[in-house]
XYZ file of N, CA and C in Angstrom:
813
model
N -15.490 -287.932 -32.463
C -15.686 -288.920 -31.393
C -14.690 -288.666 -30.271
N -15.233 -289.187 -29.265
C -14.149 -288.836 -27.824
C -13.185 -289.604 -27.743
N -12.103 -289.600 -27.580
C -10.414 -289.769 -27.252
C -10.355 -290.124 -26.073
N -9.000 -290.965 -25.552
C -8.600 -290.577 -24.590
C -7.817 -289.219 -24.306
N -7.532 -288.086 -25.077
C -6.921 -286.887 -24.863
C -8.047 -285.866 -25.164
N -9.186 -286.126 -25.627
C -10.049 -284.962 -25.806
C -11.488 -285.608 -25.612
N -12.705 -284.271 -25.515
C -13.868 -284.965 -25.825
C -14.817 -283.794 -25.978
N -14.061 -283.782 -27.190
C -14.564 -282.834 -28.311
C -15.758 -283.492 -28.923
N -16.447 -282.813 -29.616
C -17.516 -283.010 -30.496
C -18.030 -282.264 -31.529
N -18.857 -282.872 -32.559
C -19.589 -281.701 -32.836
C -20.561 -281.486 -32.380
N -21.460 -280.251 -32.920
C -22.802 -280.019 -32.449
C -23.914 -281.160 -33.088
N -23.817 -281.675 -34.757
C -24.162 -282.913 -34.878
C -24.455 -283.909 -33.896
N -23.349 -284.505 -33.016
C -23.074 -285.364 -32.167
C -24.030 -285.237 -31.178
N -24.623 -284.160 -30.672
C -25.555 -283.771 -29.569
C -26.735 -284.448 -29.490
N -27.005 -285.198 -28.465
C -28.054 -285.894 -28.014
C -28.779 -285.079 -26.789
N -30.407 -285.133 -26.291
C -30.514 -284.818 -25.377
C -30.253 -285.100 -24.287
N -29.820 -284.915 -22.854
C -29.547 -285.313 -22.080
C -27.929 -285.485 -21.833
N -27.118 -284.740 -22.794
C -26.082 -285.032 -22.656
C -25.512 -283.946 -21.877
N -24.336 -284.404 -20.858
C -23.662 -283.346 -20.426
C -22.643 -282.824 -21.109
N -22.751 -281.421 -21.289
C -21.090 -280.853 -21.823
C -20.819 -279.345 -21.548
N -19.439 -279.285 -22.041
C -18.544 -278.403 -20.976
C -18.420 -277.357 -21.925
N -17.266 -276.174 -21.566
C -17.050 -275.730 -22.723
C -15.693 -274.998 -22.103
N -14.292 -275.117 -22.696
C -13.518 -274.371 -21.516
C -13.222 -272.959 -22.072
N -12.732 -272.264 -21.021
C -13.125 -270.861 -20.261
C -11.694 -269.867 -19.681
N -11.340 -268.691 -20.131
C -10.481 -268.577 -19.211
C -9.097 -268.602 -19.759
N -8.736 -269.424 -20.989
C -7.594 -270.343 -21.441
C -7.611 -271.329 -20.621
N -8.741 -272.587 -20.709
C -8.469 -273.029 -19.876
C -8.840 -273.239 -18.351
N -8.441 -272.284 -17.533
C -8.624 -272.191 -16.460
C -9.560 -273.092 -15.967
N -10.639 -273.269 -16.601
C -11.506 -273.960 -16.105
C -12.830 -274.091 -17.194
N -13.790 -274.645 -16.596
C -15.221 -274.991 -17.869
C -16.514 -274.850 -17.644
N -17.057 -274.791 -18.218
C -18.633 -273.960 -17.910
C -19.079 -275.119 -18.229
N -20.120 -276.007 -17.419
C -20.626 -277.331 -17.564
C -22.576 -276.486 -17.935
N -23.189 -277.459 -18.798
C -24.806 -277.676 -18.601
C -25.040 -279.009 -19.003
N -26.512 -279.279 -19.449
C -27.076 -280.385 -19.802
C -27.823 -279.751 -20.957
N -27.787 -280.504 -22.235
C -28.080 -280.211 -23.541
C -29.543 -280.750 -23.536
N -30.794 -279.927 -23.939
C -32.271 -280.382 -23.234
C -32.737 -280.916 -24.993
N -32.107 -280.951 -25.808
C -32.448 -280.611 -27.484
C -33.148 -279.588 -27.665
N -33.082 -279.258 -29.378
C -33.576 -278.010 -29.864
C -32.869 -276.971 -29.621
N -31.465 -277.455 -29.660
C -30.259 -276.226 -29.105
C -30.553 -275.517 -28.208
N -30.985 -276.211 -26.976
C -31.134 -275.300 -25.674
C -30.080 -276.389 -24.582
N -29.682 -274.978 -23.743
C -28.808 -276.193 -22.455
C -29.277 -275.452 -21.462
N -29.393 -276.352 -20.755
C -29.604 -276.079 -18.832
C -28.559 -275.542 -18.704
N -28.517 -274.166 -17.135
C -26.841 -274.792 -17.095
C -26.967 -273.452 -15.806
N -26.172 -273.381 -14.929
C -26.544 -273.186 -13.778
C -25.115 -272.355 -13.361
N -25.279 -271.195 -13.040
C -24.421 -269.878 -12.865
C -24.809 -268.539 -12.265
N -23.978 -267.786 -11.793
C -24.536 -267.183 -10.736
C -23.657 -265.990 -11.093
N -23.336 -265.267 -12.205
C -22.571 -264.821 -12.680
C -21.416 -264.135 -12.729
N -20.978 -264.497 -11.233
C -19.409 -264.414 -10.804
C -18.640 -265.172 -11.015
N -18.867 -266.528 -12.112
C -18.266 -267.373 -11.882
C -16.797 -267.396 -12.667
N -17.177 -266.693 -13.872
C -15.641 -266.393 -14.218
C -14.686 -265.589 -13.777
N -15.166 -264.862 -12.740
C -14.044 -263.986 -12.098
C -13.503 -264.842 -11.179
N -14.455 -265.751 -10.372
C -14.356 -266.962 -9.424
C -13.111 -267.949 -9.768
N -13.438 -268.237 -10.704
C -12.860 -269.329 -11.576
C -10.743 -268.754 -11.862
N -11.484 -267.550 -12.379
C -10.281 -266.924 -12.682
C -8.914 -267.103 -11.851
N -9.670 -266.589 -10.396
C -8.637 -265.916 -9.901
C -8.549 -266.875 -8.411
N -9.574 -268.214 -8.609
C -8.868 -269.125 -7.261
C -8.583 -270.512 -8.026
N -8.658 -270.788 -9.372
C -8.297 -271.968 -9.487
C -7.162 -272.236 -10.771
N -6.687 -271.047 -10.423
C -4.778 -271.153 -11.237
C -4.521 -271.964 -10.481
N -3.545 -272.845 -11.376
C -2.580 -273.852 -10.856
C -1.270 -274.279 -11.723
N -0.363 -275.133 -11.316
C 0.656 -275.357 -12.378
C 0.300 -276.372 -13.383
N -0.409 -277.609 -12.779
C -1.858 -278.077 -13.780
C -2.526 -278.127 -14.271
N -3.195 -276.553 -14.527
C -4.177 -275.810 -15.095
C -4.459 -275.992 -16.235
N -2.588 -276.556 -16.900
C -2.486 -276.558 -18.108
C -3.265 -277.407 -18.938
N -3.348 -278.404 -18.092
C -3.354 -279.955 -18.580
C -4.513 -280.706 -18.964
N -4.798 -280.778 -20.507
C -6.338 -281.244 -20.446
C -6.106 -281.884 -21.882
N -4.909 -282.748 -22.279
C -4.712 -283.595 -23.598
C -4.324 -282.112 -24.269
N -5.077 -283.273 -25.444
C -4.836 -282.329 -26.630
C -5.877 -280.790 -27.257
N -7.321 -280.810 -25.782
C -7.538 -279.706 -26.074
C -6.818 -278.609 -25.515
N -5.216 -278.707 -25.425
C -4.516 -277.766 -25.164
C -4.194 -277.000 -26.299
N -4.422 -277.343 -27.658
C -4.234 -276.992 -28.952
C -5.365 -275.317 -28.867
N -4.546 -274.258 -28.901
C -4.843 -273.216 -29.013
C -6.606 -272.628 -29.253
N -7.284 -272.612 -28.731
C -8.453 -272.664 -28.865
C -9.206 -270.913 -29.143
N -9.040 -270.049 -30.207
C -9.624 -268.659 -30.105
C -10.679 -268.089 -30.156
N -11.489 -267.440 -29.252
C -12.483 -267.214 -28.306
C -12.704 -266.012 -28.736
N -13.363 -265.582 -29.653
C -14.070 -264.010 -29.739
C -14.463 -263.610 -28.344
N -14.470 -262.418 -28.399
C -15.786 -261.567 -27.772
C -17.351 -261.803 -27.994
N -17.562 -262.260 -27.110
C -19.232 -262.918 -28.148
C -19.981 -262.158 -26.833
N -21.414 -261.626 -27.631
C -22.016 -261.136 -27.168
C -23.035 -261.921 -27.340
N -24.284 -262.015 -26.533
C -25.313 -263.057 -26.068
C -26.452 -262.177 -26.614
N -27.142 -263.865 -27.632
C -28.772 -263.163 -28.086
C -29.343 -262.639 -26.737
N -30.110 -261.928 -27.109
C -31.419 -260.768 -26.327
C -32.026 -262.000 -25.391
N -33.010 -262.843 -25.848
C -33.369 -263.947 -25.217
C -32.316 -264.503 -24.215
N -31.435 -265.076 -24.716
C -30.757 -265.805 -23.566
C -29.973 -264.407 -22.406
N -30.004 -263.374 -22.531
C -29.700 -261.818 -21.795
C -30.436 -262.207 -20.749
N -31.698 -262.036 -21.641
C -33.046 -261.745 -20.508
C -33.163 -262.921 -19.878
N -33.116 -264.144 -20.554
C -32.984 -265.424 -19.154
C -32.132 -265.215 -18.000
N -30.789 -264.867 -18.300
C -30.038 -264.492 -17.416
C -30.108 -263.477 -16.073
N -31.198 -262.612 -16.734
C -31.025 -261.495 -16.187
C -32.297 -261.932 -14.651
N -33.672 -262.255 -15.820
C -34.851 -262.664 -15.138
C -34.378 -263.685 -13.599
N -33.282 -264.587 -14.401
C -32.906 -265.837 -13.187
C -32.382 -265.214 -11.993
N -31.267 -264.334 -11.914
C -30.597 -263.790 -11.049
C -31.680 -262.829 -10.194
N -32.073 -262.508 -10.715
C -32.862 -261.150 -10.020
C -34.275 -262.277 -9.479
N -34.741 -263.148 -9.752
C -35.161 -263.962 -8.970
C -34.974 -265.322 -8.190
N -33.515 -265.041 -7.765
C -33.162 -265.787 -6.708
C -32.885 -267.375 -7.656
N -33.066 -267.776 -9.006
C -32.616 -269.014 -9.453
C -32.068 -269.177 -10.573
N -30.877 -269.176 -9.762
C -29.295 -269.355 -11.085
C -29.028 -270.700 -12.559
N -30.720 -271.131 -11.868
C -30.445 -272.408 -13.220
C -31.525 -271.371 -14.278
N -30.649 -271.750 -15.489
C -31.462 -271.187 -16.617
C -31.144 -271.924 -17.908
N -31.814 -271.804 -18.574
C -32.107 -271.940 -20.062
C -31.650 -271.199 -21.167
N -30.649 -271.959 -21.511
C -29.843 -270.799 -23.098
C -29.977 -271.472 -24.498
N -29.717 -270.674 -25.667
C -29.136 -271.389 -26.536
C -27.958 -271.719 -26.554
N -27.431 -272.703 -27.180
C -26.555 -273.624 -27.341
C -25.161 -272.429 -27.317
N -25.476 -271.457 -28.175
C -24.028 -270.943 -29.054
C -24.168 -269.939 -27.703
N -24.970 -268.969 -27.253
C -24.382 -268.294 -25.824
C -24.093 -268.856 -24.607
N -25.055 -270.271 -24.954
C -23.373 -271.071 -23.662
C -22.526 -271.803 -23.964
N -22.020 -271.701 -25.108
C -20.466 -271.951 -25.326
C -19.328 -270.589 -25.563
N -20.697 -269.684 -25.831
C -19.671 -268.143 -26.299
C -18.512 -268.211 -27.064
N -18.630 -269.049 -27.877
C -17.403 -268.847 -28.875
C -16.514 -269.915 -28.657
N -16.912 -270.296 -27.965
C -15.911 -271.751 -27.566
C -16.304 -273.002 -27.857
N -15.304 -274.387 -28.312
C -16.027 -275.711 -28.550
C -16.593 -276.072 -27.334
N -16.816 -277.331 -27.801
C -17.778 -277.854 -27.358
C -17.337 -279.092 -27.061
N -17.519 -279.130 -25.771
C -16.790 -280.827 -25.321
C -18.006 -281.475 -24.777
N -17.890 -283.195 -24.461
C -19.619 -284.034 -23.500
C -18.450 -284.736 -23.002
N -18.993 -284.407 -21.689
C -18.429 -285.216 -20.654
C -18.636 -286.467 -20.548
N -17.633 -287.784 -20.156
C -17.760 -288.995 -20.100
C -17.933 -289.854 -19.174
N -19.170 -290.356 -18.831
C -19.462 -290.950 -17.675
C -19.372 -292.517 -17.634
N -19.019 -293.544 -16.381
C -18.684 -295.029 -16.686
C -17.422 -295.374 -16.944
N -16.403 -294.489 -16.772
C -15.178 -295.211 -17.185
C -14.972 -295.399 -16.256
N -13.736 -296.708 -16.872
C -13.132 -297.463 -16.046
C -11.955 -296.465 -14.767
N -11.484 -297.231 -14.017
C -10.559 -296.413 -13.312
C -9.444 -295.651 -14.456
N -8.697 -296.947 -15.075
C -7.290 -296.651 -15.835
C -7.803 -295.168 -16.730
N -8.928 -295.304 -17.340
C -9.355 -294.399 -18.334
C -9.456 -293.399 -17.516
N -9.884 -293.203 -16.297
C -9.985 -291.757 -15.430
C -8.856 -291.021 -14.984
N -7.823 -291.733 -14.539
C -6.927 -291.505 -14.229
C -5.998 -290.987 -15.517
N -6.109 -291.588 -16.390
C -5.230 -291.084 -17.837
C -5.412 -289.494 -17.947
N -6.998 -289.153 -18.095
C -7.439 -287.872 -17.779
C -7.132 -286.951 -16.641
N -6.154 -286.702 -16.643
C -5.706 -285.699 -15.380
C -6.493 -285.129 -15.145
N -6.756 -284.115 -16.296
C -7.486 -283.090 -15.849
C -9.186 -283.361 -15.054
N -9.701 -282.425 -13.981
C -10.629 -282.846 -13.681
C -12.039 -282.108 -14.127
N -13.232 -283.047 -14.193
C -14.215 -282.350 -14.880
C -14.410 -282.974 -16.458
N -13.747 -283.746 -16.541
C -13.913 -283.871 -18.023
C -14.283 -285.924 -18.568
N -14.406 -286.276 -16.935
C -14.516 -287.573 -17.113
C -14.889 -287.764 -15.629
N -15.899 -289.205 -15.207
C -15.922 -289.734 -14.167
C -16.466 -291.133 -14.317
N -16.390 -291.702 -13.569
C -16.497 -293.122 -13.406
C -18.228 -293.453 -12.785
N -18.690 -292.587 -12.220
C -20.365 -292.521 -12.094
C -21.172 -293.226 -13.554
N -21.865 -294.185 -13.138
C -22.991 -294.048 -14.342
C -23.690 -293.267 -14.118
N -24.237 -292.699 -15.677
C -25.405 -292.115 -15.675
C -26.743 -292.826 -16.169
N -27.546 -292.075 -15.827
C -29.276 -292.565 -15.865
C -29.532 -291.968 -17.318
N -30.648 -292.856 -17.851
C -31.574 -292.344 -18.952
C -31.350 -291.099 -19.028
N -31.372 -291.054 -20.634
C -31.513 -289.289 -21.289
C -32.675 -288.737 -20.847
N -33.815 -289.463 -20.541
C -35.082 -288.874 -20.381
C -35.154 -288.237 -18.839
N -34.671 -289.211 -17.840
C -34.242 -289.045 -16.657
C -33.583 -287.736 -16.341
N -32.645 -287.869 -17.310
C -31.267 -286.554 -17.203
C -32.168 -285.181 -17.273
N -32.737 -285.088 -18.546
C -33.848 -284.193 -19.241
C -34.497 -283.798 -18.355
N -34.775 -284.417 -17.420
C -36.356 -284.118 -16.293
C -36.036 -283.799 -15.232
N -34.707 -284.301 -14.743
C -33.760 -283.817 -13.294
C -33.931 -282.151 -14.087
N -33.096 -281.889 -15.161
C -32.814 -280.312 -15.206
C -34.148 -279.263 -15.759
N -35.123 -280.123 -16.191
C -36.225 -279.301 -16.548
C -36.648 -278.723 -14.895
N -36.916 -279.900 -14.004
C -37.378 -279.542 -12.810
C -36.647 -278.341 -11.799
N -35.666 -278.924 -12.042
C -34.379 -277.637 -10.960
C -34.272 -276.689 -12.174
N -34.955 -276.529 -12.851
C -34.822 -274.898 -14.505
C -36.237 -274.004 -13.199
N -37.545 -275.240 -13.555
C -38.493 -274.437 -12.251
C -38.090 -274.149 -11.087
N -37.603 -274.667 -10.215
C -37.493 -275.054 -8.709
C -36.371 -274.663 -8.037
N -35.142 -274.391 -9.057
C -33.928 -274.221 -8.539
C -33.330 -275.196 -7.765
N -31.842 -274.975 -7.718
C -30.259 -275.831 -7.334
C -29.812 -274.996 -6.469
N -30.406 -274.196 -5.125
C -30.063 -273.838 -4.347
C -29.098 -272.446 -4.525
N -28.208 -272.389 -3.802
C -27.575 -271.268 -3.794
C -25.779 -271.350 -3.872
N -25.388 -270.711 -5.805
C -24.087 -270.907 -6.070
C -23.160 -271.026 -4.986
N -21.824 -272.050 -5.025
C -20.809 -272.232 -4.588
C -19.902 -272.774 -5.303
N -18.893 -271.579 -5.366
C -17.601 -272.137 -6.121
C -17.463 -273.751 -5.945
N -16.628 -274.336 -4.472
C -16.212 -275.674 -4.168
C -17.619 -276.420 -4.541
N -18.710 -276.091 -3.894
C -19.584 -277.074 -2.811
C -20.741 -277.139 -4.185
N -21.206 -276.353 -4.790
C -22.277 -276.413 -5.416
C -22.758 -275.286 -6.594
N -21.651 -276.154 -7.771
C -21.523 -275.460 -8.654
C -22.060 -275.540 -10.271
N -21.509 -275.345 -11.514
C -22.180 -275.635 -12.574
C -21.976 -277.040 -12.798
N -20.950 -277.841 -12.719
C -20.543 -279.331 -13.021
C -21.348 -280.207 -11.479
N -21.597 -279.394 -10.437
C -22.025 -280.370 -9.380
C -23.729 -280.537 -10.166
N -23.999 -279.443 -10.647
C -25.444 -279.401 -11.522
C -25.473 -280.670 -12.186
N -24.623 -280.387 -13.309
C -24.603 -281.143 -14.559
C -24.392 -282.931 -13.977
N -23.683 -282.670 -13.182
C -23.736 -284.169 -12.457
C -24.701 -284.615 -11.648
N -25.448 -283.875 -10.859
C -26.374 -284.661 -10.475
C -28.088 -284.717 -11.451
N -27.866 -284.087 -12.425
C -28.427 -284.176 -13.754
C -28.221 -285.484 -14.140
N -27.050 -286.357 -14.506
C -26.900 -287.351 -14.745
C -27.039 -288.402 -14.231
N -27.105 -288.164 -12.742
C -26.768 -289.811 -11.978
C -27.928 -289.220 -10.756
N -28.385 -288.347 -10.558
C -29.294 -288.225 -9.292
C -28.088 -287.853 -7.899
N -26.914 -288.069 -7.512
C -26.383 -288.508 -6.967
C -25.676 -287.093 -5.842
N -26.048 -287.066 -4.848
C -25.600 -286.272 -3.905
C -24.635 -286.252 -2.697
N -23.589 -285.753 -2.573
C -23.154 -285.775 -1.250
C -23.665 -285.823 -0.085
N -23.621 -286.920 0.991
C -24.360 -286.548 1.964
C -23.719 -285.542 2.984
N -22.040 -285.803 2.863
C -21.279 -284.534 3.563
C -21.379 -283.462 3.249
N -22.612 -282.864 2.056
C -22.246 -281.451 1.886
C -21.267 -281.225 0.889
N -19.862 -282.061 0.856
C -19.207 -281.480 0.129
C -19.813 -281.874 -1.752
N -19.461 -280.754 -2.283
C -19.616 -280.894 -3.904
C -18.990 -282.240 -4.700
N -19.368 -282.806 -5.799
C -18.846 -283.499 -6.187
C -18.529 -283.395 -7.858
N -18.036 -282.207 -8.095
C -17.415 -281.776 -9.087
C -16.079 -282.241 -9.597
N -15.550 -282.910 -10.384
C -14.557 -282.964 -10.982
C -13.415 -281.662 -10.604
N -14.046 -280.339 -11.426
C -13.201 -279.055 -11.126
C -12.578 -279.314 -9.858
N -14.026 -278.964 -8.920
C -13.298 -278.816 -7.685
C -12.234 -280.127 -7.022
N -12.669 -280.674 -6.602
C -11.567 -282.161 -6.661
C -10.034 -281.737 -7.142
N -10.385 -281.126 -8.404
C -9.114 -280.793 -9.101
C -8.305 -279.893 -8.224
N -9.213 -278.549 -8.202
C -8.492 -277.834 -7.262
C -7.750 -277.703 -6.167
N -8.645 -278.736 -4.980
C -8.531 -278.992 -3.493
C -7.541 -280.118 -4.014
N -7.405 -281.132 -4.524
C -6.224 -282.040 -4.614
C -4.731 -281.486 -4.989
N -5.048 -280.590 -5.910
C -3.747 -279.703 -6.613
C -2.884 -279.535 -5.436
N -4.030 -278.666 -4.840
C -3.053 -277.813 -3.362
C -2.627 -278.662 -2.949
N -3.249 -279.342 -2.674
C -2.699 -280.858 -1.164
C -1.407 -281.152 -1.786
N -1.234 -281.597 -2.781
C -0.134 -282.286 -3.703
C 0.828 -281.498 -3.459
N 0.385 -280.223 -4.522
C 1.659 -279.623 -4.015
C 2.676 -278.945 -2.875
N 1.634 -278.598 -1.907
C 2.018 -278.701 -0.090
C 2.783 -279.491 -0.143
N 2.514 -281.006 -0.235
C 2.890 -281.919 0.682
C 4.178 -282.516 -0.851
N 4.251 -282.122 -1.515
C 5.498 -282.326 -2.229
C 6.702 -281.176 -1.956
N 6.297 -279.838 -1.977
C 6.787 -279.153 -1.308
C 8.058 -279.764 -0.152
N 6.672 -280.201 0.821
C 7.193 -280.564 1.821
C 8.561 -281.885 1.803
N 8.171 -282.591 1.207
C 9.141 -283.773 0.587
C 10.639 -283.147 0.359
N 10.312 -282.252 -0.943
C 11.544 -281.491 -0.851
C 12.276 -280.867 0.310
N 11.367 -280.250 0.916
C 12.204 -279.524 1.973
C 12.997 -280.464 3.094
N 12.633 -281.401 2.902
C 12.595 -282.164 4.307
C 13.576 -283.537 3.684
N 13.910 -284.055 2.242
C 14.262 -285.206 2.042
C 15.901 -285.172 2.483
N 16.592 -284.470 2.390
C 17.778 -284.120 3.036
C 18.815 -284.615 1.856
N 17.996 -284.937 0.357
C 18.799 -285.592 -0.944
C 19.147 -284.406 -1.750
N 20.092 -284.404 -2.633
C 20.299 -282.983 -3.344
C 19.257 -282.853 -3.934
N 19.301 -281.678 -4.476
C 18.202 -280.905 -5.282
C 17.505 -281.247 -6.013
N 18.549 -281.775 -7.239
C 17.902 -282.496 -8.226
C 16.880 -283.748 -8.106
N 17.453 -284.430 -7.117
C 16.765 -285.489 -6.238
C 15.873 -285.595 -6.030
N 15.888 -284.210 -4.758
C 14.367 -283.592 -3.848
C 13.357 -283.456 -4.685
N 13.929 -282.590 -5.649
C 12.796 -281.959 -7.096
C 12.138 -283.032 -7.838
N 12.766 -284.242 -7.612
C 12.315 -285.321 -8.538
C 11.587 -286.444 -7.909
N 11.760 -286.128 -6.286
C 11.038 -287.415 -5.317
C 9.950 -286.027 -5.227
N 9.797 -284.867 -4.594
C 8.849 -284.390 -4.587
C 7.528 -284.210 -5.125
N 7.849 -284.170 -6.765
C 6.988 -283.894 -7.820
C 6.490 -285.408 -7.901
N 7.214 -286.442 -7.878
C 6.612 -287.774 -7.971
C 5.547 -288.171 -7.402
N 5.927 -287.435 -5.843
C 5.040 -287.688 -4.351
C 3.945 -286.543 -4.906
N 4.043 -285.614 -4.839
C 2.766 -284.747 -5.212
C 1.906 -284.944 -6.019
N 2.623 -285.654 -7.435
C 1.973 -285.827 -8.592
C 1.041 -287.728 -8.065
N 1.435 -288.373 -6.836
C 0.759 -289.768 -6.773
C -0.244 -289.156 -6.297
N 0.188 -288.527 -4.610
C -0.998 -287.781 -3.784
C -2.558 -287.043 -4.609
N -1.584 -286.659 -6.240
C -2.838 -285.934 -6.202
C -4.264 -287.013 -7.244
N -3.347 -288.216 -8.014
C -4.116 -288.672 -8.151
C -4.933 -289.882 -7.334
N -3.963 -290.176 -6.649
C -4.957 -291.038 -5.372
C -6.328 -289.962 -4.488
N -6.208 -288.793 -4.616
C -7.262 -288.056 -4.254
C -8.457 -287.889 -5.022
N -8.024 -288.010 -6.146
C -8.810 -287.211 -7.548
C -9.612 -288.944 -7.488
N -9.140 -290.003 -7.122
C -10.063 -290.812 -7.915
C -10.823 -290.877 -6.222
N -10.259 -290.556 -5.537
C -11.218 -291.139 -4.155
C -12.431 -289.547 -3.871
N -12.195 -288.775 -4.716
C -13.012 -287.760 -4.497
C -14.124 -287.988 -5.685
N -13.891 -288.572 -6.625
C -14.974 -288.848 -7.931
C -16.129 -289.810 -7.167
N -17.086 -288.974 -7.819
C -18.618 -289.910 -7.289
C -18.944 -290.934 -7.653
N -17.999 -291.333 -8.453
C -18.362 -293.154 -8.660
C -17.844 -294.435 -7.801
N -16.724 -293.707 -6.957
C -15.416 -294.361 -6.344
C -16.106 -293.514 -4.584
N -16.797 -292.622 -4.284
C -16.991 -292.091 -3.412
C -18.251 -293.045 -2.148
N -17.970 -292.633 -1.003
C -18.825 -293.662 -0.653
C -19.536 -292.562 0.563
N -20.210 -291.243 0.497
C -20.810 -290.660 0.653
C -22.326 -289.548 -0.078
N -21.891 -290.870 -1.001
C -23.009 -290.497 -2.440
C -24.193 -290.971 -2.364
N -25.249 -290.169 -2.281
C -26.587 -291.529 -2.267
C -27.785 -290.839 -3.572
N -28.511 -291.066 -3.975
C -29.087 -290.670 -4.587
C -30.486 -290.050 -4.414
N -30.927 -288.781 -4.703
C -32.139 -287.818 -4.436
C -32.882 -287.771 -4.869
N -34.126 -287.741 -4.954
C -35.094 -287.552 -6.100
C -34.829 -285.816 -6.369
N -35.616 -285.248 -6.996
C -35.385 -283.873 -7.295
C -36.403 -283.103 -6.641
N -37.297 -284.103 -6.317
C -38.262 -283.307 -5.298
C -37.556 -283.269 -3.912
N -37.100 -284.425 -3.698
C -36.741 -283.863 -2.262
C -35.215 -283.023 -2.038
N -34.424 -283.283 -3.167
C -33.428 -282.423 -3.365
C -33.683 -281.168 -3.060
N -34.592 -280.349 -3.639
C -35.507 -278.996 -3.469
C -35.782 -279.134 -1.950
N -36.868 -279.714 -1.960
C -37.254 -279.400 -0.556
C -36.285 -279.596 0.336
N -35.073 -280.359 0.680
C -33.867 -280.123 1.392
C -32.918 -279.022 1.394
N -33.211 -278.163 -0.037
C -32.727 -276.605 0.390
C -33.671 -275.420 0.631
N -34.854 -276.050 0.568
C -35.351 -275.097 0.757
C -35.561 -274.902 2.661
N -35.293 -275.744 2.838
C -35.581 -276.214 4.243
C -34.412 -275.359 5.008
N -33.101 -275.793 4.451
C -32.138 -275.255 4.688
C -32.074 -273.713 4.704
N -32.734 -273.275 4.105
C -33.263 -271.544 3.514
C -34.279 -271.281 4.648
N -34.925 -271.672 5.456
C -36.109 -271.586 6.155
C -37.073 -271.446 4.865
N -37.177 -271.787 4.235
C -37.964 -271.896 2.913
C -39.695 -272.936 3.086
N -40.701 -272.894 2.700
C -41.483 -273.820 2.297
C -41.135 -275.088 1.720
N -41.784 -276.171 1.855
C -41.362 -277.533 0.848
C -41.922 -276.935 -0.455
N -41.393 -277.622 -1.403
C -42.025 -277.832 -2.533
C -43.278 -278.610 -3.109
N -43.336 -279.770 -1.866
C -43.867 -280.925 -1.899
C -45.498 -280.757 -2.743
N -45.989 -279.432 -2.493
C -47.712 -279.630 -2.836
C -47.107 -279.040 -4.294
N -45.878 -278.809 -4.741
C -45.940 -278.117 -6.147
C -45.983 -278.897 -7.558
N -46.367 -278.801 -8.205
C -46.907 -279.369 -9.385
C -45.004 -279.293 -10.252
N -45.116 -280.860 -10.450
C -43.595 -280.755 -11.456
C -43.308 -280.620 -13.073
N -42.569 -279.524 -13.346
C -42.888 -279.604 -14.824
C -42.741 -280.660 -15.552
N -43.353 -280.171 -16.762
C -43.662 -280.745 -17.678
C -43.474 -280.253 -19.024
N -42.748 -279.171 -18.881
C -42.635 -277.936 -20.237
C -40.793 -279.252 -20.604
């Protein structure tokens, strides 16, 4: 069962429609889908993302995610034939959402479900970002049918910040879109707040004119408030540039964006 320091599971535990993560990297970061049952997950990648991941979202925070900091060891896992060829088929036709089994999108790694509806105090406890938000989510059946449809239709075109595997998995859950464009990922949040924080604690130090020990200790204070007063005003439950999409017109708003056709005369699955 989920913790306030973890939200771990087993595979037992798996319901359809649930979102979950799996972390990546040591850490570094987490590979989000939506669990469809019958050990299959949605889950939406563009397959740079761990080099992506890798090498822009180190931080000195990176660390920090409870107690699934407890050593976690990650074979080399190589991916059934089937879920290869999903991969392969998606990319080479232009739509990065695909369909796996369960165990090649976790690759060797647990298995965490993200927690949607908490309260502020409970979000904030969770430093780390991506692993909790304060958004409700909609019906499992709902959830199920957002990602069956964007599995046909596609989620536009990967972006690290703006539109990524967790911006998927979230608007899987709640319908819920930025109208600024910007992503509303946990990760990212994480990232873009990190920096700010630590800039502007940085800056504290440099500038407080108190000894060292001092500076070092008003700085990190100031960086460490900055970054969670960001983290909760950037979460889509607390956000007030969020409105909600259907999935048809979600589509047809990138495709539009693409000089693309609507979708509108297309028949919505049902598989």
């Amino acid at each position: 069962m989920a913790n306030l320091l973890s939200n771990r599971i087993a595979e037992t535990d798996l319901i359809a429609g649930d979102h979950i993560y799996s972390w990546r990297k040591g850490y570094t970061y987490a590979h989000h889908g939506i669990f469809v049952g019958d050990g299959q997950v949605i889950h939406f990648t563009n397959g740079d993302e761990e080099a992506a991941f890798g090498s822009s979202w180190s931080s000195p925070f990176s660390g920090i995610s409870g107690s699934a900091m407890a050593a976690q060891p990650v074979a080399e896992y190589e991916e059934c034939p089937a879920c290869r060829e999903a991969f392969s088929s998606g990319i080479k036709e232009g739509n990065s959402v695909i369909k796996t089994c369960l165990s090649c999108f976790l690759k060797g790694g647990n298995l965490y479900r993200c927690q949607y509806g908490v309260n502020p105090a409970f979000f904030l406890a969770n430093v780390r970002g991506g692993t909790c938000t304060m958004a409700a989510t909609d019906s499992p059946e709902e959830v199920v049918q957002r990602a069956r449809y964007l599995l046909e239709h596609g989620f536009g075109d990967y972006n690290l910040m703006n539109r990524n595997c967790e911006d998927f998995a979230i608007y899987c859950k709640t319908g819920l879109q930025a109208s600024s464009g910007v992503g509303i990922s946990g990760q990212a949040s994480y990232a873009a707040t990190t920096a700010k924080a630590l800039d502007q604690g940085t800056s504290s130090i440099l500038t407080s004119g108190f000894s060292i020990p001092v500076a070092l200790t008003l700085g990190v204070c100031k960086g460490f408030a900055l970054y969670l007063m960001d983290r909760y005003a950037s979460d889509p439950g607390a956000r007030k540039d969020v409105n909600r999409v259907d999935p048809e017109e979600l589509v047809s708003q990138l495709r539009r964006r693409k000089g693309r056709p609507s979708t509108a005369a297309e028949p919505q699955t049902t598989s």
